[in-house]
Amino acid sequence: MKPLHHAAMLIGAATLCGSPCYSSAQQVINTTLLSNAIHLDSGEVKAGNVTFDVHNAAGNKLVHELVVLKTTLADNALPVRNGQVPEQKFKKMGEVEDVSPGASKRLTIKLAPGRYVLVCNKPGHYAMGMHSSLTVTP
Ligand SMILES: [Cu+2]
């Protein structure tokens, strides 16, 4: 009885060994879409798989999105044409389209070290302040 109990304890400990045990572990950024901002709970992550847990909490009850662009430009300094950031001018890493008011969607992408900008590219929304920057460290 006693050795069995011991084995169970070891398995339990192994199961508890989650993300901090491996450097390649999943990193989650809680991303909140607001009418005039995009809030990240962390503006810096390590290179590897990054999951954006995107929640639309905007008070304007509009559908929003999250587009991840690789650029060294400041998040408030992107070019705008007809109310939108010309995504084709950047390396687009991924996006979450059409997040309904109050809803959440997830996006997991692999990011190399560098600087990224996140925007909502619904017409006019970038200019309203829906952008944020993210730094990925080696
Ligand atoms: Cu938006």
mmCIF file of N, CA, C and O and ligand atoms in Angstrom, residues 63-65 120 122 125 130, ligand 1:
data_model
loop_
_atom_site.group_PDB
_atom_site.id
_atom_site.type_symbol
_atom_site.label_atom_id
_atom_site.label_comp_id
_atom_site.label_asym_id
_atom_site.label_seq_id
_atom_site.Cartn_x
_atom_site.Cartn_y
_atom_site.Cartn_z
ATOM 1 N N VAL A 63 -17.839 44.926 -33.651
ATOM 2 C CA VAL A 63 -16.974 43.777 -33.897
ATOM 3 C C VAL A 63 -15.554 44.295 -34.106
ATOM 4 O O VAL A 63 -15.343 45.281 -34.812
ATOM 5 N N HIS A 64 -14.590 43.651 -33.458
ATOM 6 C CA HIS A 64 -13.192 44.061 -33.592
ATOM 7 C C HIS A 64 -12.356 42.866 -34.023
ATOM 8 O O HIS A 64 -12.856 41.739 -34.118
ATOM 9 N N GLU A 65 -11.060 43.136 -34.255
ATOM 10 C CA GLU A 65 -10.159 42.072 -34.671
ATOM 11 C C GLU A 65 -8.772 42.374 -34.134
ATOM 12 O O GLU A 65 -8.506 43.454 -33.608
ATOM 13 N N CYS A 120 -6.189 46.692 -34.546
ATOM 14 C CA CYS A 120 -7.509 46.329 -35.067
ATOM 15 C C CYS A 120 -7.611 47.106 -36.358
ATOM 16 O O CYS A 120 -7.510 48.333 -36.361
ATOM 17 N N LYS A 122 -10.181 47.205 -38.560
ATOM 18 C CA LYS A 122 -11.500 47.601 -39.069
ATOM 19 C C LYS A 122 -11.368 49.087 -39.426
ATOM 20 O O LYS A 122 -10.677 49.841 -38.709
ATOM 21 N N HIS A 125 -10.578 52.166 -36.965
ATOM 22 C CA HIS A 125 -10.305 51.747 -35.588
ATOM 23 C C HIS A 125 -8.857 51.990 -35.169
ATOM 24 O O HIS A 125 -8.593 52.299 -34.014
ATOM 25 N N MET A 130 -6.746 51.826 -31.506
ATOM 26 C CA MET A 130 -6.704 50.367 -31.331
ATOM 27 C C MET A 130 -5.396 49.792 -31.871
ATOM 28 O O MET A 130 -5.339 49.184 -32.949
HETATM 29 CU CU CU B 1 -11.735 47.594 -33.815
#
